CSV table of C-alpha atoms in Angstrom, one decimal:
chain,number,residue,atom,x,y,z
O,1,UNK,CA,19.2,-34.6,15.9
O,2,UNK,CA,16.9,-37.5,17.0
O,3,UNK,CA,17.2,-40.4,19.3
O,4,UNK,CA,14.9,-43.2,18.2
O,5,UNK,CA,13.9,-46.1,20.4
O,6,UNK,CA,11.9,-49.4,20.0
O,7,UNK,CA,11.1,-52.1,22.6
O,8,UNK,CA,7.7,-53.2,21.4
O,9,UNK,CA,8.6,-56.8,20.5
O,10,UNK,CA,11.3,-59.3,21.5
O,11,UNK,CA,13.8,-57.1,19.7
O,12,UNK,CA,15.1,-53.8,20.9
O,13,UNK,CA,16.9,-51.0,19.1
O,14,UNK,CA,18.1,-47.5,19.4
O,15,UNK,CA,19.6,-45.0,16.9
O,16,UNK,CA,21.0,-41.5,17.0
O,17,UNK,CA,20.6,-39.7,13.7
O,18,UNK,CA,21.2,-36.2,12.4
O,19,UNK,CA,18.9,-35.8,9.4
O,20,UNK,CA,19.9,-38.7,7.1
O,21,UNK,CA,23.2,-39.2,8.8
O,22,UNK,CA,23.4,-42.2,11.2
O,23,UNK,CA,25.7,-41.3,14.1
O,24,UNK,CA,25.2,-44.5,16.0
O,25,UNK,CA,22.8,-47.4,16.2
O,26,UNK,CA,22.3,-50.7,18.0
O,27,UNK,CA,19.9,-53.7,17.5
O,28,UNK,CA,19.4,-56.7,19.8
O,29,UNK,CA,17.3,-59.8,19.6
O,30,UNK,CA,17.6,-61.0,23.2
O,31,UNK,CA,13.9,-61.7,24.1
O,32,UNK,CA,11.8,-59.6,26.5
O,33,UNK,CA,14.6,-58.4,28.7
O,34,UNK,CA,14.1,-54.7,27.9
O,35,UNK,CA,13.9,-53.6,31.6
O,36,UNK,CA,17.6,-54.6,31.9
O,37,UNK,CA,18.9,-53.8,28.4
O,38,UNK,CA,17.1,-50.8,26.9
O,39,UNK,CA,18.6,-48.0,29.0
O,40,UNK,CA,22.2,-49.2,28.7
O,41,UNK,CA,21.6,-49.6,24.9
O,42,UNK,CA,20.5,-46.0,24.7
O,43,UNK,CA,23.5,-44.8,26.7
O,44,UNK,CA,25.9,-46.6,24.4
O,45,UNK,CA,24.2,-45.2,21.3
O,46,UNK,CA,24.3,-41.6,22.7
O,47,UNK,CA,28.0,-42.0,23.5
O,48,UNK,CA,29.5,-38.6,24.2
O,49,UNK,CA,26.5,-36.8,22.7
O,50,UNK,CA,24.6,-34.8,25.5
O,51,UNK,CA,20.9,-35.2,25.7
O,52,UNK,CA,20.7,-31.4,25.4
O,53,UNK,CA,21.8,-31.7,21.8
O,54,UNK,CA,18.6,-33.7,20.8
O,55,UNK,CA,15.8,-32.1,19.0
O,56,UNK,CA,13.5,-34.9,19.9
O,57,UNK,CA,13.2,-38.5,21.1
O,58,UNK,CA,11.1,-40.8,18.8
O,59,UNK,CA,9.5,-43.9,20.2
O,60,UNK,CA,7.3,-46.7,18.9
O,61,UNK,CA,4.4,-46.3,21.3
O,62,UNK,CA,2.6,-49.5,20.2
O,63,UNK,CA,1.0,-51.7,19.5
O,64,UNK,CA,3.1,-54.6,20.6
O,65,UNK,CA,4.1,-56.5,23.8
O,66,UNK,CA,2.3,-54.8,26.7
O,67,UNK,CA,5.5,-55.0,28.8
O,68,UNK,CA,7.7,-53.9,26.0
O,69,UNK,CA,5.5,-50.9,25.1
O,70,UNK,CA,5.3,-49.8,28.8
O,71,UNK,CA,9.1,-50.0,29.2
O,72,UNK,CA,9.8,-48.1,26.1
O,73,UNK,CA,7.3,-45.3,26.7
O,74,UNK,CA,8.3,-45.0,30.4
O,75,UNK,CA,12.0,-44.9,29.6
O,76,UNK,CA,11.6,-42.2,26.9
O,77,UNK,CA,9.2,-40.1,29.1
O,78,UNK,CA,11.8,-40.2,31.9
O,79,UNK,CA,14.6,-39.1,29.6
O,80,UNK,CA,12.5,-36.4,27.9
O,81,UNK,CA,11.2,-35.0,31.2
O,82,UNK,CA,14.6,-34.9,32.8
O,83,UNK,CA,16.2,-33.2,29.8
O,84,UNK,CA,13.2,-31.1,28.6
O,85,UNK,CA,13.1,-32.8,25.2
O,86,UNK,CA,10.0,-33.1,23.0
O,87,UNK,CA,8.8,-36.6,22.0
O,88,UNK,CA,7.7,-38.1,18.7
O,89,UNK,CA,5.2,-41.0,19.0
O,90,UNK,CA,5.1,-43.4,16.0
O,91,UNK,CA,3.1,-46.6,15.3
O,92,UNK,CA,5.1,-49.8,15.5
O,93,UNK,CA,3.2,-51.1,12.5
O,94,UNK,CA,4.0,-48.0,10.4
O,95,UNK,CA,7.7,-48.3,11.5
O,96,UNK,CA,7.8,-51.8,10.2
O,97,UNK,CA,6.5,-50.6,6.8
O,98,UNK,CA,9.3,-48.0,6.7
O,99,UNK,CA,11.8,-50.8,6.4
O,100,UNK,CA,10.7,-50.9,2.7
O,101,UNK,CA,10.4,-47.2,2.0
O,102,UNK,CA,12.9,-47.4,-0.9
O,103,UNK,CA,10.7,-50.0,-2.7
O,104,UNK,CA,7.4,-50.1,-4.6
O,105,UNK,CA,5.3,-52.6,-2.7
O,106,UNK,CA,2.4,-53.4,-0.4
O,107,UNK,CA,3.4,-54.2,3.2
O,108,UNK,CA,1.2,-56.0,5.6
O,109,UNK,CA,2.7,-55.3,9.1
O,110,UNK,CA,1.8,-57.9,11.7
O,111,UNK,CA,2.6,-58.4,15.3
O,112,UNK,CA,1.6,-61.6,17.2
O,113,UNK,CA,-1.4,-60.8,19.4
O,114,UNK,CA,-1.9,-64.5,20.3
O,115,UNK,CA,-4.7,-66.9,19.5
O,116,UNK,CA,-4.3,-66.4,15.8
O,117,UNK,CA,-5.0,-62.7,16.1
O,118,UNK,CA,-2.5,-60.0,14.9
O,119,UNK,CA,-1.9,-56.4,15.5
O,120,UNK,CA,-2.0,-55.2,11.9
O,121,UNK,CA,-2.0,-52.4,9.3
O,122,UNK,CA,-1.5,-52.5,5.6
O,123,UNK,CA,0.5,-49.9,3.7
O,124,UNK,CA,1.3,-49.1,0.1
O,125,UNK,CA,4.8,-47.7,-0.7
O,126,UNK,CA,5.4,-45.9,-3.9
O,127,UNK,CA,8.2,-43.4,-4.9
O,128,UNK,CA,9.4,-43.1,-1.3
O,129,UNK,CA,5.9,-42.3,0.0
O,130,UNK,CA,4.2,-44.6,2.5
O,131,UNK,CA,0.4,-44.5,2.3
O,132,UNK,CA,-1.7,-46.1,5.0
O,133,UNK,CA,-4.5,-48.4,3.6
O,134,UNK,CA,-6.0,-49.5,7.0
O,135,UNK,CA,-5.9,-48.2,10.6
O,136,UNK,CA,-3.9,-50.0,13.2
O,137,UNK,CA,-6.1,-52.8,14.5
O,138,UNK,CA,-6.3,-56.2,16.0
O,139,UNK,CA,-7.6,-58.7,13.4
O,140,UNK,CA,-8.2,-62.4,13.2
O,141,UNK,CA,-6.1,-64.4,10.7
O,142,UNK,CA,-9.1,-65.4,8.6
O,143,UNK,CA,-10.3,-61.8,8.2
O,144,UNK,CA,-6.8,-60.7,7.2
O,145,UNK,CA,-6.6,-63.5,4.7
O,146,UNK,CA,-9.7,-62.2,2.9
O,147,UNK,CA,-8.3,-58.7,2.7
O,148,UNK,CA,-5.0,-59.7,1.3
O,149,UNK,CA,-6.5,-61.6,-1.6
O,150,UNK,CA,-7.1,-58.3,-3.2
O,151,UNK,CA,-3.4,-57.6,-3.8
O,152,UNK,CA,-1.1,-58.9,-6.5
O,153,UNK,CA,1.7,-59.2,-4.1
O,154,UNK,CA,2.1,-58.3,-0.4
O,155,UNK,CA,5.1,-58.4,1.9
O,156,UNK,CA,4.4,-59.8,5.4
O,157,UNK,CA,6.7,-58.2,8.0
O,158,UNK,CA,6.9,-57.8,11.7
O,159,UNK,CA,7.4,-60.1,14.7
O,160,UNK,CA,4.3,-62.1,13.7
O,161,UNK,CA,5.4,-62.4,10.0
O,162,UNK,CA,6.4,-66.1,10.0
O,163,UNK,CA,3.4,-67.2,12.0
O,164,UNK,CA,1.1,-65.2,9.8
O,165,UNK,CA,2.7,-66.3,6.5
O,166,UNK,CA,2.7,-70.0,7.4
O,167,UNK,CA,-1.0,-69.9,8.2
O,168,UNK,CA,-2.2,-67.6,5.5
O,169,UNK,CA,-1.5,-70.1,2.7
O,170,UNK,CA,-1.7,-67.3,0.0
O,171,UNK,CA,0.3,-67.4,-3.2
O,172,UNK,CA,0.6,-63.6,-3.3
O,173,UNK,CA,2.2,-63.3,0.2
O,174,UNK,CA,6.0,-63.2,0.6
O,175,UNK,CA,8.4,-62.9,3.5
O,176,UNK,CA,11.2,-60.4,3.3
O,177,UNK,CA,14.9,-61.0,4.0
O,178,UNK,CA,15.5,-61.5,7.8
O,179,UNK,CA,17.2,-58.1,8.2
O,180,UNK,CA,13.9,-56.4,7.1
O,181,UNK,CA,11.4,-58.4,9.1
O,182,UNK,CA,11.5,-56.5,12.4
O,183,UNK,CA,10.9,-52.8,13.2
O,184,UNK,CA,14.2,-51.0,14.0
O,185,UNK,CA,15.2,-47.6,15.2
O,186,UNK,CA,16.7,-46.5,11.9
O,187,UNK,CA,13.3,-46.9,10.2
O,188,UNK,CA,11.7,-45.1,13.2
O,189,UNK,CA,14.1,-42.2,12.6
O,190,UNK,CA,12.9,-42.0,8.9
O,191,UNK,CA,9.3,-42.1,10.0
O,192,UNK,CA,9.8,-39.5,12.7
O,193,UNK,CA,10.9,-36.9,10.3
O,194,UNK,CA,7.2,-36.5,9.1
O,195,UNK,CA,5.6,-36.6,12.6
O,196,UNK,CA,4.8,-33.8,15.0
O,197,UNK,CA,6.6,-33.3,18.3
O,198,UNK,CA,4.7,-33.5,21.5
O,199,UNK,CA,5.5,-32.8,25.1
O,200,UNK,CA,6.6,-35.7,27.2
O,201,UNK,CA,3.4,-35.6,29.2
O,202,UNK,CA,1.3,-36.2,26.1
O,203,UNK,CA,3.3,-39.4,25.2
O,204,UNK,CA,1.0,-42.4,25.9
O,205,UNK,CA,1.2,-46.1,25.0
O,206,UNK,CA,-1.1,-47.6,22.3
O,207,UNK,CA,-2.3,-51.1,23.2
O,208,UNK,CA,-5.3,-51.6,20.8
O,209,UNK,CA,-6.8,-54.1,23.2
O,210,UNK,CA,-6.7,-55.0,26.9
O,211,UNK,CA,-4.0,-57.2,28.3
O,212,UNK,CA,-4.6,-60.9,28.9
O,213,UNK,CA,-4.8,-60.3,32.7
O,214,UNK,CA,-7.4,-57.5,32.2
O,215,UNK,CA,-9.5,-59.8,29.9
O,216,UNK,CA,-9.4,-62.6,32.4
O,217,UNK,CA,-10.4,-60.3,35.2
O,218,UNK,CA,-13.4,-59.1,33.2
O,219,UNK,CA,-14.5,-62.7,32.7
O,220,UNK,CA,-14.3,-63.5,36.4
O,221,UNK,CA,-16.4,-60.4,37.1
O,222,UNK,CA,-18.9,-61.3,34.5
O,223,UNK,CA,-18.5,-58.1,32.6
């Protein structure tokens, strides 16, 4: 039995699953209010199920919103430490690709990293297997455009999908239906089945680059 959690973008979600069985799930698109909404959401999803019944807690550890990633990881670490539950850390970008695990396609997962840069990874899905074609990275739009020209068709998904799609101007790029654009806890649960469990102390956020505040401080210091 796995509790899966995401708060890496403006959306947030949680799901309680037992193998392929979905016991409860919740998804909200309420903006970056996760400090107020995430833990109550988790409690509603858990319902009467005790945390002691969990085999693991899965969390998208990044990339994504710096605040959202921190809140999600901190919340899961707290629950896991308190209840002595192992954690499963998954990539937000890979979780997005798992929305399409029942299709045969190429998925370009994108999250808005500002200034026409995107947190990105590209995946090929065939026969229920998701194969990573690139590492998670921060990439400029023009560089991503050149890479995507190599594919016959590519699905653009993630919280940066519309921004990326509208500026790519590629005939081979398509947007999915609205219910498949964002990462969600149910996809995280599917992905977590193939990932190793780690102790709560080993769970760390993945940012890919420094925050805006850190970059501005470096500029002021002339570094």
